[in-house]
PDB file of C-alpha atoms in Angstrom:
ATOM      1  CA  UNK A  15      14.409 -23.892 -12.740  1.00  0.00           C
ATOM      2  CA  UNK A  16      15.962 -22.869  -9.391  1.00  0.00           C
ATOM      3  CA  UNK A  17      19.647 -22.881  -8.444  1.00  0.00           C
ATOM      4  CA  UNK A  18      19.544 -26.293  -6.776  1.00  0.00           C
ATOM      5  CA  UNK A  19      17.997 -27.891  -9.853  1.00  0.00           C
ATOM      6  CA  UNK A  20      20.483 -26.178 -12.169  1.00  0.00           C
ATOM      7  CA  UNK A  21      23.443 -27.396 -10.137  1.00  0.00           C
ATOM      8  CA  UNK A  22      22.031 -30.933 -10.097  1.00  0.00           C
ATOM      9  CA  UNK A  23      21.774 -30.750 -13.874  1.00  0.00           C
ATOM     10  CA  UNK A  24      25.396 -29.597 -14.132  1.00  0.00           C
ATOM     11  CA  UNK A  25      26.615 -32.527 -12.021  1.00  0.00           C
ATOM     12  CA  UNK A  26      24.767 -34.975 -14.270  1.00  0.00           C
ATOM     13  CA  UNK A  27      26.177 -33.151 -17.302  1.00  0.00           C
ATOM     14  CA  UNK A  28      29.697 -33.601 -15.882  1.00  0.00           C
ATOM     15  CA  UNK A  29      29.284 -37.391 -15.809  1.00  0.00           C
ATOM     16  CA  UNK A  30      29.018 -37.272 -19.611  1.00  0.00           C
ATOM     17  CA  UNK A  31      31.182 -34.283 -20.608  1.00  0.00           C
ATOM     18  CA  UNK A  32      33.868 -34.019 -17.929  1.00  0.00           C
ATOM     19  CA  UNK A  33      35.538 -30.618 -17.564  1.00  0.00           C
ATOM     20  CA  UNK A  34      32.758 -28.805 -19.452  1.00  0.00           C
ATOM     21  CA  UNK A  35      30.357 -29.907 -16.743  1.00  0.00           C
ATOM     22  CA  UNK A  36      32.665 -28.504 -14.070  1.00  0.00           C
ATOM     23  CA  UNK A  37      32.809 -25.134 -15.832  1.00  0.00           C
ATOM     24  CA  UNK A  38      29.042 -25.012 -16.097  1.00  0.00           C
ATOM     25  CA  UNK A  39      28.742 -25.867 -12.413  1.00  0.00           C
ATOM     26  CA  UNK A  40      31.148 -23.085 -11.415  1.00  0.00           C
ATOM     27  CA  UNK A  41      29.307 -20.511 -13.500  1.00  0.00           C
ATOM     28  CA  UNK A  42      25.993 -21.529 -11.990  1.00  0.00           C
ATOM     29  CA  UNK A  43      27.445 -21.434  -8.484  1.00  0.00           C
ATOM     30  CA  UNK A  44      28.610 -17.852  -9.008  1.00  0.00           C
ATOM     31  CA  UNK A  45      25.281 -16.721 -10.421  1.00  0.00           C
ATOM     32  CA  UNK A  46      23.420 -18.314  -7.531  1.00  0.00           C
ATOM     33  CA  UNK A  47      25.709 -16.930  -4.824  1.00  0.00           C
ATOM     34  CA  UNK A  48      23.626 -13.851  -4.160  1.00  0.00           C
ATOM     35  CA  UNK A  49      20.444 -15.929  -4.096  1.00  0.00           C
ATOM     36  CA  UNK A  50      21.943 -18.300  -1.530  1.00  0.00           C
ATOM     37  CA  UNK A  51      23.159 -15.353   0.544  1.00  0.00           C
ATOM     38  CA  UNK A  52      19.682 -13.839   0.583  1.00  0.00           C
ATOM     39  CA  UNK A  53      18.133 -17.197   1.549  1.00  0.00           C
ATOM     40  CA  UNK A  54      20.391 -17.302   4.613  1.00  0.00           C
ATOM     41  CA  UNK A  55      19.401 -13.820   5.812  1.00  0.00           C
ATOM     42  CA  UNK A  56      16.396 -12.875   7.911  1.00  0.00           C
ATOM     43  CA  UNK A  57      13.623 -11.297   5.842  1.00  0.00           C
ATOM     44  CA  UNK A  58      12.924  -8.576   8.400  1.00  0.00           C
ATOM     45  CA  UNK A  59      15.073  -7.319  11.264  1.00  0.00           C
ATOM     46  CA  UNK A  60      14.501  -4.726  13.979  1.00  0.00           C
ATOM     47  CA  UNK A  61      17.284  -2.355  14.984  1.00  0.00           C
ATOM     48  CA  UNK A  62      17.221  -1.684  18.726  1.00  0.00           C
ATOM     49  CA  UNK A  63      17.534   2.073  19.017  1.00  0.00           C
ATOM     50  CA  UNK A  64      18.239   3.055  22.639  1.00  0.00           C
ATOM     51  CA  UNK A  65      15.953   5.774  23.994  1.00  0.00           C
ATOM     52  CA  UNK A  66      13.298   5.209  21.329  1.00  0.00           C
ATOM     53  CA  UNK A  67      10.025   6.695  22.648  1.00  0.00           C
ATOM     54  CA  UNK A  68       7.588   4.005  23.814  1.00  0.00           C
ATOM     55  CA  UNK A  69       4.930   5.123  21.359  1.00  0.00           C
ATOM     56  CA  UNK A  70       7.263   5.271  18.353  1.00  0.00           C
ATOM     57  CA  UNK A  71       7.618   2.766  15.530  1.00  0.00           C
ATOM     58  CA  UNK A  72      10.771   0.667  15.711  1.00  0.00           C
ATOM     59  CA  UNK A  73      13.454   0.886  13.046  1.00  0.00           C
ATOM     60  CA  UNK A  74      12.470  -2.183  11.039  1.00  0.00           C
ATOM     61  CA  UNK A  75      14.535  -3.198   8.030  1.00  0.00           C
ATOM     62  CA  UNK A  76      13.296  -5.339   5.126  1.00  0.00           C
ATOM     63  CA  UNK A  77      15.587  -7.615   3.115  1.00  0.00           C
ATOM     64  CA  UNK A  78      15.827  -6.602  -0.544  1.00  0.00           C
ATOM     65  CA  UNK A  79      17.166  -9.471  -2.684  1.00  0.00           C
ATOM     66  CA  UNK A  80      19.720  -9.058  -5.436  1.00  0.00           C
ATOM     67  CA  UNK A  81      18.326  -8.994  -8.947  1.00  0.00           C
ATOM     68  CA  UNK A  82      17.935  -7.275 -12.300  1.00  0.00           C
ATOM     69  CA  UNK A  83      15.226  -4.825 -13.370  1.00  0.00           C
ATOM     70  CA  UNK A  84      14.372  -2.195 -15.956  1.00  0.00           C
ATOM     71  CA  UNK A  85      15.059   1.268 -14.545  1.00  0.00           C
ATOM     72  CA  UNK A  86      13.372   4.355 -15.951  1.00  0.00           C
ATOM     73  CA  UNK A  87      10.180   4.940 -17.921  1.00  0.00           C
ATOM     74  CA  UNK A  88       9.088   4.792 -21.559  1.00  0.00           C
ATOM     75  CA  UNK A  89       8.319   8.068 -23.311  1.00  0.00           C
ATOM     76  CA  UNK A  90       4.587   7.322 -23.487  1.00  0.00           C
ATOM     77  CA  UNK A  91       4.146   6.639 -19.762  1.00  0.00           C
ATOM     78  CA  UNK A  92       1.393   8.861 -18.350  1.00  0.00           C
ATOM     79  CA  UNK A  93       2.812  11.610 -16.141  1.00  0.00           C
ATOM     80  CA  UNK A  94       6.384  11.166 -17.366  1.00  0.00           C
ATOM     81  CA  UNK A  95       8.775  14.124 -17.141  1.00  0.00           C
ATOM     82  CA  UNK A  96      12.013  14.821 -18.989  1.00  0.00           C
ATOM     83  CA  UNK A  97      13.914  14.305 -15.730  1.00  0.00           C
ATOM     84  CA  UNK A  98      13.337  10.554 -15.836  1.00  0.00           C
ATOM     85  CA  UNK A  99      15.749   7.927 -17.114  1.00  0.00           C
ATOM     86  CA  UNK A 100      14.922   6.177 -20.374  1.00  0.00           C
ATOM     87  CA  UNK A 101      14.443   2.434 -19.824  1.00  0.00           C
ATOM     88  CA  UNK A 102      17.680   0.487 -19.298  1.00  0.00           C
ATOM     89  CA  UNK A 103      18.731  -2.696 -17.529  1.00  0.00           C
ATOM     90  CA  UNK A 104      20.230  -2.442 -14.046  1.00  0.00           C
ATOM     91  CA  UNK A 105      21.567  -5.237 -11.882  1.00  0.00           C
ATOM     92  CA  UNK A 106      21.720  -4.950  -8.100  1.00  0.00           C
ATOM     93  CA  UNK A 107      24.391  -7.529  -7.360  1.00  0.00           C
ATOM     94  CA  UNK A 108      24.034  -7.899  -3.589  1.00  0.00           C
ATOM     95  CA  UNK A 109      21.090  -8.051  -1.200  1.00  0.00           C
ATOM     96  CA  UNK A 110      20.643  -5.237   1.300  1.00  0.00           C
ATOM     97  CA  UNK A 111      18.213  -4.119   3.969  1.00  0.00           C
ATOM     98  CA  UNK A 112      15.985  -1.076   3.543  1.00  0.00           C
ATOM     99  CA  UNK A 113      13.892   0.746   6.116  1.00  0.00           C
ATOM    100  CA  UNK A 114      10.305  -0.472   6.157  1.00  0.00           C
ATOM    101  CA  UNK A 115       9.234   3.132   6.711  1.00  0.00           C
ATOM    102  CA  UNK A 116      10.581   6.584   6.031  1.00  0.00           C
ATOM    103  CA  UNK A 117      12.850   7.572   8.907  1.00  0.00           C
ATOM    104  CA  UNK A 118      10.682   9.054  11.644  1.00  0.00           C
ATOM    105  CA  UNK A 119      10.988  11.909  14.093  1.00  0.00           C
ATOM    106  CA  UNK A 120      10.936   9.461  17.001  1.00  0.00           C
ATOM    107  CA  UNK A 121      13.810   7.478  15.541  1.00  0.00           C
ATOM    108  CA  UNK A 122      15.779  10.662  14.899  1.00  0.00           C
ATOM    109  CA  UNK A 123      15.283  11.698  18.516  1.00  0.00           C
ATOM    110  CA  UNK A 124      16.420   8.268  19.745  1.00  0.00           C
ATOM    111  CA  UNK A 125      19.724   8.611  17.865  1.00  0.00           C
ATOM    112  CA  UNK A 126      20.492  12.286  18.527  1.00  0.00           C
ATOM    113  CA  UNK A 127      18.632  12.788  21.846  1.00  0.00           C
ATOM    114  CA  UNK A 128      17.258  15.960  20.276  1.00  0.00           C
ATOM    115  CA  UNK A 129      13.961  16.840  18.633  1.00  0.00           C
ATOM    116  CA  UNK A 130      14.464  19.761  16.241  1.00  0.00           C
ATOM    117  CA  UNK A 131      11.104  19.189  14.546  1.00  0.00           C
ATOM    118  CA  UNK A 132       9.033  20.778  17.310  1.00  0.00           C
ATOM    119  CA  UNK A 133      10.523  24.174  16.433  1.00  0.00           C
ATOM    120  CA  UNK A 134       9.965  23.902  12.706  1.00  0.00           C
ATOM    121  CA  UNK A 135       7.046  25.420  10.863  1.00  0.00           C
ATOM    122  CA  UNK A 136       4.797  23.748   8.328  1.00  0.00           C
ATOM    123  CA  UNK A 137       5.463  20.149   9.367  1.00  0.00           C
ATOM    124  CA  UNK A 138       3.270  17.729  11.290  1.00  0.00           C
ATOM    125  CA  UNK A 139       4.769  16.751  14.656  1.00  0.00           C
ATOM    126  CA  UNK A 140       4.789  13.315  16.237  1.00  0.00           C
ATOM    127  CA  UNK A 141       7.074  10.302  16.755  1.00  0.00           C
ATOM    128  CA  UNK A 142       5.732   8.436  13.710  1.00  0.00           C
ATOM    129  CA  UNK A 143       5.689  11.352  11.300  1.00  0.00           C
ATOM    130  CA  UNK A 144       8.597  11.450   8.820  1.00  0.00           C
ATOM    131  CA  UNK A 145      11.710  13.379   9.761  1.00  0.00           C
ATOM    132  CA  UNK A 146      11.550  16.235   7.251  1.00  0.00           C
ATOM    133  CA  UNK A 147      12.950  19.662   6.495  1.00  0.00           C
ATOM    134  CA  UNK A 148      16.355  17.995   6.394  1.00  0.00           C
ATOM    135  CA  UNK A 149      19.028  18.669   3.821  1.00  0.00           C
ATOM    136  CA  UNK A 150      21.007  15.873   2.202  1.00  0.00           C
ATOM    137  CA  UNK A 151      24.037  17.064   4.185  1.00  0.00           C
ATOM    138  CA  UNK A 152      22.113  16.855   7.472  1.00  0.00           C
ATOM    139  CA  UNK A 153      20.924  13.346   6.659  1.00  0.00           C
ATOM    140  CA  UNK A 154      24.466  12.246   5.827  1.00  0.00           C
ATOM    141  CA  UNK A 155      25.814  13.673   9.089  1.00  0.00           C
ATOM    142  CA  UNK A 156      23.012  11.981  10.997  1.00  0.00           C
ATOM    143  CA  UNK A 157      23.804   8.596   9.439  1.00  0.00           C
ATOM    144  CA  UNK A 158      27.429   8.967  10.563  1.00  0.00           C
ATOM    145  CA  UNK A 159      26.131   9.346  14.133  1.00  0.00           C
ATOM    146  CA  UNK A 160      23.898   6.313  13.680  1.00  0.00           C
ATOM    147  CA  UNK A 161      26.844   4.239  12.454  1.00  0.00           C
ATOM    148  CA  UNK A 162      28.850   5.122  15.572  1.00  0.00           C
ATOM    149  CA  UNK A 163      26.316   3.202  17.655  1.00  0.00           C
ATOM    150  CA  UNK A 164      27.586  -0.116  16.228  1.00  0.00           C
ATOM    151  CA  UNK A 165      24.112  -1.247  15.219  1.00  0.00           C
ATOM    152  CA  UNK A 166      25.088  -1.899  11.600  1.00  0.00           C
ATOM    153  CA  UNK A 167      26.443  -0.042   8.597  1.00  0.00           C
ATOM    154  CA  UNK A 168      23.803   2.386   7.360  1.00  0.00           C
ATOM    155  CA  UNK A 169      23.709   4.799   4.431  1.00  0.00           C
ATOM    156  CA  UNK A 170      21.347   6.453   2.006  1.00  0.00           C
ATOM    157  CA  UNK A 171      20.230   4.204  -0.856  1.00  0.00           C
ATOM    158  CA  UNK A 172      21.571   4.744  -4.322  1.00  0.00           C
ATOM    159  CA  UNK A 173      19.010   5.920  -6.833  1.00  0.00           C
ATOM    160  CA  UNK A 174      19.090   2.506  -8.519  1.00  0.00           C
ATOM    161  CA  UNK A 175      18.617   0.655  -5.228  1.00  0.00           C
ATOM    162  CA  UNK A 176      15.700   2.925  -4.395  1.00  0.00           C
ATOM    163  CA  UNK A 177      13.845   2.319  -7.664  1.00  0.00           C
ATOM    164  CA  UNK A 178      14.592  -1.411  -7.575  1.00  0.00           C
ATOM    165  CA  UNK A 179      13.173  -1.679  -4.045  1.00  0.00           C
ATOM    166  CA  UNK A 180      10.182   0.504  -4.928  1.00  0.00           C
ATOM    167  CA  UNK A 181       9.235  -1.551  -7.967  1.00  0.00           C
ATOM    168  CA  UNK A 182       9.524  -4.821  -6.011  1.00  0.00           C
ATOM    169  CA  UNK A 183       9.585  -6.925  -9.162  1.00  0.00           C
ATOM    170  CA  UNK A 184       7.114  -4.845 -11.190  1.00  0.00           C
ATOM    171  CA  UNK A 185       7.633  -2.956 -14.447  1.00  0.00           C
ATOM    172  CA  UNK A 186       4.479  -0.816 -14.309  1.00  0.00           C
ATOM    173  CA  UNK A 187       4.087   2.923 -13.693  1.00  0.00           C
ATOM    174  CA  UNK A 188       3.393   2.294 -10.011  1.00  0.00           C
ATOM    175  CA  UNK A 189       4.265  -0.775  -7.977  1.00  0.00           C
ATOM    176  CA  UNK A 190       0.498  -1.469  -7.879  1.00  0.00           C
ATOM    177  CA  UNK A 191      -0.113  -1.207 -11.629  1.00  0.00           C
ATOM    178  CA  UNK A 192      -0.346   1.314 -14.453  1.00  0.00           C
ATOM    179  CA  UNK A 193      -3.529   3.044 -13.347  1.00  0.00           C
ATOM    180  CA  UNK A 194      -3.706   5.680 -10.605  1.00  0.00           C
ATOM    181  CA  UNK A 195      -7.381   4.893  -9.950  1.00  0.00           C
ATOM    182  CA  UNK A 196      -6.574   3.028  -6.720  1.00  0.00           C
ATOM    183  CA  UNK A 197      -3.524   5.123  -5.779  1.00  0.00           C
ATOM    184  CA  UNK A 198      -5.208   6.333  -2.585  1.00  0.00           C
ATOM    185  CA  UNK A 199      -4.822   2.822  -1.166  1.00  0.00           C
ATOM    186  CA  UNK A 200      -1.031   2.982  -1.544  1.00  0.00           C
ATOM    187  CA  UNK A 201       0.113   6.590  -1.253  1.00  0.00           C
ATOM    188  CA  UNK A 202      -0.521   9.979   0.258  1.00  0.00           C
ATOM    189  CA  UNK A 203      -0.727  12.568  -2.510  1.00  0.00           C
ATOM    190  CA  UNK A 204      -2.343  15.905  -3.246  1.00  0.00           C
ATOM    191  CA  UNK A 205      -5.494  13.989  -4.140  1.00  0.00           C
ATOM    192  CA  UNK A 206      -6.219  12.549  -0.683  1.00  0.00           C
ATOM    193  CA  UNK A 207      -4.755  15.052   1.800  1.00  0.00           C
ATOM    194  CA  UNK A 208      -6.288  18.288   3.042  1.00  0.00           C
ATOM    195  CA  UNK A 209      -2.867  19.934   3.122  1.00  0.00           C
ATOM    196  CA  UNK A 210       0.507  19.146   1.634  1.00  0.00           C
ATOM    197  CA  UNK A 211       1.931  18.125   5.019  1.00  0.00           C
ATOM    198  CA  UNK A 212       3.335  14.632   5.488  1.00  0.00           C
ATOM    199  CA  UNK A 213       1.238  11.976   7.188  1.00  0.00           C
ATOM    200  CA  UNK A 214       2.220   9.329   9.743  1.00  0.00           C
ATOM    201  CA  UNK A 215       4.182   6.510   8.140  1.00  0.00           C
ATOM    202  CA  UNK A 216       2.775   3.049   7.514  1.00  0.00           C
ATOM    203  CA  UNK A 217      -0.912   3.897   7.053  1.00  0.00           C
ATOM    204  CA  UNK A 218      -1.165   2.874   3.394  1.00  0.00           C
ATOM    205  CA  UNK A 219      -0.704  -0.535   1.774  1.00  0.00           C
ATOM    206  CA  UNK A 220       2.942  -1.608   1.262  1.00  0.00           C
ATOM    207  CA  UNK A 221       4.522  -2.845  -1.935  1.00  0.00           C
ATOM    208  CA  UNK A 222       5.135  -6.548  -2.580  1.00  0.00           C
ATOM    209  CA  UNK A 223       8.369  -6.495  -0.566  1.00  0.00           C
ATOM    210  CA  UNK A 224       6.763  -4.927   2.485  1.00  0.00           C
ATOM    211  CA  UNK A 225       7.953  -1.325   2.119  1.00  0.00           C
ATOM    212  CA  UNK A 226       5.550   1.464   3.070  1.00  0.00           C
ATOM    213  CA  UNK A 227       5.182   4.964   1.593  1.00  0.00           C
ATOM    214  CA  UNK A 228       7.703   4.436  -1.180  1.00  0.00           C
ATOM    215  CA  UNK A 229       5.459   6.601  -3.335  1.00  0.00           C
ATOM    216  CA  UNK A 230       4.031   9.851  -2.001  1.00  0.00           C
ATOM    217  CA  UNK A 231       4.048  11.222   1.552  1.00  0.00           C
ATOM    218  CA  UNK A 232       7.580  12.681   1.444  1.00  0.00           C
ATOM    219  CA  UNK A 233      10.231  12.499  -1.249  1.00  0.00           C
ATOM    220  CA  UNK A 234      13.362  10.626  -0.173  1.00  0.00           C
ATOM    221  CA  UNK A 235      16.999  11.617  -0.560  1.00  0.00           C
ATOM    222  CA  UNK A 236      19.315   9.212  -2.387  1.00  0.00           C
ATOM    223  CA  UNK A 237      23.110   9.170  -2.240  1.00  0.00           C
ATOM    224  CA  UNK A 238      23.668   9.963  -5.940  1.00  0.00           C
ATOM    225  CA  UNK A 239      24.707  13.275  -7.346  1.00  0.00           C
ATOM    226  CA  UNK A 240      22.188  14.474  -9.890  1.00  0.00           C
ATOM    227  CA  UNK A 241      22.770  13.397 -13.470  1.00  0.00           C
ATOM    228  CA  UNK A 242      20.682  14.540 -16.402  1.00  0.00           C
ATOM    229  CA  UNK A 243      18.933  11.555 -17.981  1.00  0.00           C
ATOM    230  CA  UNK A 244      20.564  10.100 -21.076  1.00  0.00           C
ATOM    231  CA  UNK A 245      20.627   6.887 -23.012  1.00  0.00           C
ATOM    232  CA  UNK A 246      22.863   4.363 -21.307  1.00  0.00           C
ATOM    233  CA  UNK A 247      23.527   0.664 -21.541  1.00  0.00           C
ATOM    234  CA  UNK A 248      23.186  -2.050 -18.941  1.00  0.00           C
ATOM    235  CA  UNK A 249      24.480  -1.042 -15.510  1.00  0.00           C
ATOM    236  CA  UNK A 250      25.678  -2.968 -12.454  1.00  0.00           C
ATOM    237  CA  UNK A 251      25.258  -1.205  -9.103  1.00  0.00           C
ATOM    238  CA  UNK A 252      25.337   2.338 -10.539  1.00  0.00           C
ATOM    239  CA  UNK A 253      26.121   5.073  -8.017  1.00  0.00           C
ATOM    240  CA  UNK A 254      25.764   8.231 -10.070  1.00  0.00           C
ATOM    241  CA  UNK A 255      28.547  10.591 -11.164  1.00  0.00           C
ATOM    242  CA  UNK A 256      31.802  10.131  -9.307  1.00  0.00           C
ATOM    243  CA  UNK A 257      33.483  13.144  -7.726  1.00  0.00           C
ATOM    244  CA  UNK A 258      36.269  13.645  -5.206  1.00  0.00           C
ATOM    245  CA  UNK A 259      34.461  16.710  -3.857  1.00  0.00           C
ATOM    246  CA  UNK A 260      31.051  17.133  -2.281  1.00  0.00           C
ATOM    247  CA  UNK A 261      30.393  20.848  -2.457  1.00  0.00           C
ATOM    248  CA  UNK A 262      27.481  22.578  -0.682  1.00  0.00           C
ATOM    249  CA  UNK A 263      25.793  23.428  -3.968  1.00  0.00           C
ATOM    250  CA  UNK A 264      26.122  19.907  -5.381  1.00  0.00           C
ATOM    251  CA  UNK A 265      22.716  18.656  -6.541  1.00  0.00           C
ATOM    252  CA  UNK A 266      21.465  15.351  -5.135  1.00  0.00           C
ATOM    253  CA  UNK A 267      18.694  13.024  -6.283  1.00  0.00           C
ATOM    254  CA  UNK A 268      15.421  12.494  -4.478  1.00  0.00           C
ATOM    255  CA  UNK A 269      12.799   9.907  -5.369  1.00  0.00           C
ATOM    256  CA  UNK A 270       9.216   8.921  -4.683  1.00  0.00           C
ATOM    257  CA  UNK A 271       7.293  12.181  -4.838  1.00  0.00           C
ATOM    258  CA  UNK A 272       5.234  13.669  -2.006  1.00  0.00           C
ATOM    259  CA  UNK A 273       1.870  15.000  -0.858  1.00  0.00           C
ATOM    260  CA  UNK A 274       2.586  18.086  -2.970  1.00  0.00           C
ATOM    261  CA  UNK A 275       2.089  16.052  -6.164  1.00  0.00           C
ATOM    262  CA  UNK A 276      -0.852  14.384  -7.893  1.00  0.00           C
ATOM    263  CA  UNK A 277      -0.488  10.581  -8.085  1.00  0.00           C
ATOM    264  CA  UNK A 278       0.880  10.536 -11.648  1.00  0.00           C
ATOM    265  CA  UNK A 279       3.916  12.515 -10.461  1.00  0.00           C
ATOM    266  CA  UNK A 280       4.578   9.965  -7.700  1.00  0.00           C
ATOM    267  CA  UNK A 281       5.455   7.032  -9.947  1.00  0.00           C
ATOM    268  CA  UNK A 282       8.239   4.481  -9.532  1.00  0.00           C
ATOM    269  CA  UNK A 283      10.424   6.252 -12.126  1.00  0.00           C
ATOM    270  CA  UNK A 284       9.765   9.813 -10.899  1.00  0.00           C
ATOM    271  CA  UNK A 285      12.925  11.658  -9.907  1.00  0.00           C
ATOM    272  CA  UNK A 286      14.031  15.150  -8.959  1.00  0.00           C
ATOM    273  CA  UNK A 287      16.921  17.032  -7.406  1.00  0.00           C
ATOM    274  CA  UNK A 288      17.860  19.730  -4.919  1.00  0.00           C
ATOM    275  CA  UNK A 289      21.175  21.144  -3.799  1.00  0.00           C
ATOM    276  CA  UNK A 290      22.514  19.107  -0.919  1.00  0.00           C
ATOM    277  CA  UNK A 291      22.261  22.035   1.510  1.00  0.00           C
ATOM    278  CA  UNK A 292      18.592  22.652   0.656  1.00  0.00           C
ATOM    279  CA  UNK A 293      15.749  21.406   2.832  1.00  0.00           C
ATOM    280  CA  UNK A 294      11.985  21.303   2.453  1.00  0.00           C
ATOM    281  CA  UNK A 295       8.992  20.061   4.417  1.00  0.00           C
ATOM    282  CA  UNK A 296       8.294  17.556   1.626  1.00  0.00           C
ATOM    283  CA  UNK A 297      11.781  16.000   1.765  1.00  0.00           C
ATOM    284  CA  UNK A 298      12.776  13.150   4.069  1.00  0.00           C
ATOM    285  CA  UNK A 299      14.795   9.949   3.817  1.00  0.00           C
ATOM    286  CA  UNK A 300      14.987   6.261   4.607  1.00  0.00           C
ATOM    287  CA  UNK A 301      18.109   4.271   5.301  1.00  0.00           C
ATOM    288  CA  UNK A 302      19.564   1.076   3.922  1.00  0.00           C
ATOM    289  CA  UNK A 303      21.817  -1.260   5.846  1.00  0.00           C
ATOM    290  CA  UNK A 304      24.506  -3.415   4.317  1.00  0.00           C
ATOM    291  CA  UNK A 305      24.164  -7.143   4.830  1.00  0.00           C
ATOM    292  CA  UNK A 306      26.760  -9.000   6.889  1.00  0.00           C
ATOM    293  CA  UNK A 307      27.508 -12.691   6.720  1.00  0.00           C
TER     294      UNK A 307
END
């Protein structure tokens, strides 16, 4: 039963039970608020980056609805590591936009008017290749520059937002099922690349919400400080350990795996960490944008 039907039921209930019906209606209205907000938002938007190269992919953002999912992986999941969260319920209370693709070199150049990637070794070069060899600190500084352009409020996703968006309503090992037999259709991994370099974004099949390369290609920085996995109860919008300080050697979470890994290490629950000043050719990022009314 959808929100409209539930509210209609509550109004009918009120005609018989008075104030109880009103209370039910108010509770339903609150629970359906995020759904109504998402219904009023565009499903996909394009951010107009000035100076974007003509041959570069635009910065497209996909609407991710609010909702609840099971984060983490069971102990018997094939490929599981001890870095992964045990299964627990997480609620993402508000919709948000997420980049359709990993942030690209062309998009980076459009924002900064610089192309540092041409001077870097062991990365593939081109406007639609992921922006890689970037530390968490560099990505955070870059996003501050992006936000000064008044195109929206951007940030790195939280680890929970990332996994929620990756799963796209699924509870399987991958967003395309439990078997890695057809993984080559959805991800770049060690199994289908001649080298461990990243590939151009958007060449594989997307998940059900229209996000490309969430698994494989390059791992993606998240905003959270690293936390060792532990049993925990239901969470609402978790953001990782809280700290007043962000020190250079602070460890940060990355998700999604890369071309360095076999498919079973690029699952929806896979997670890892690096110090926030570290960078690697297999590490990139994608941005999220907060929704506005």
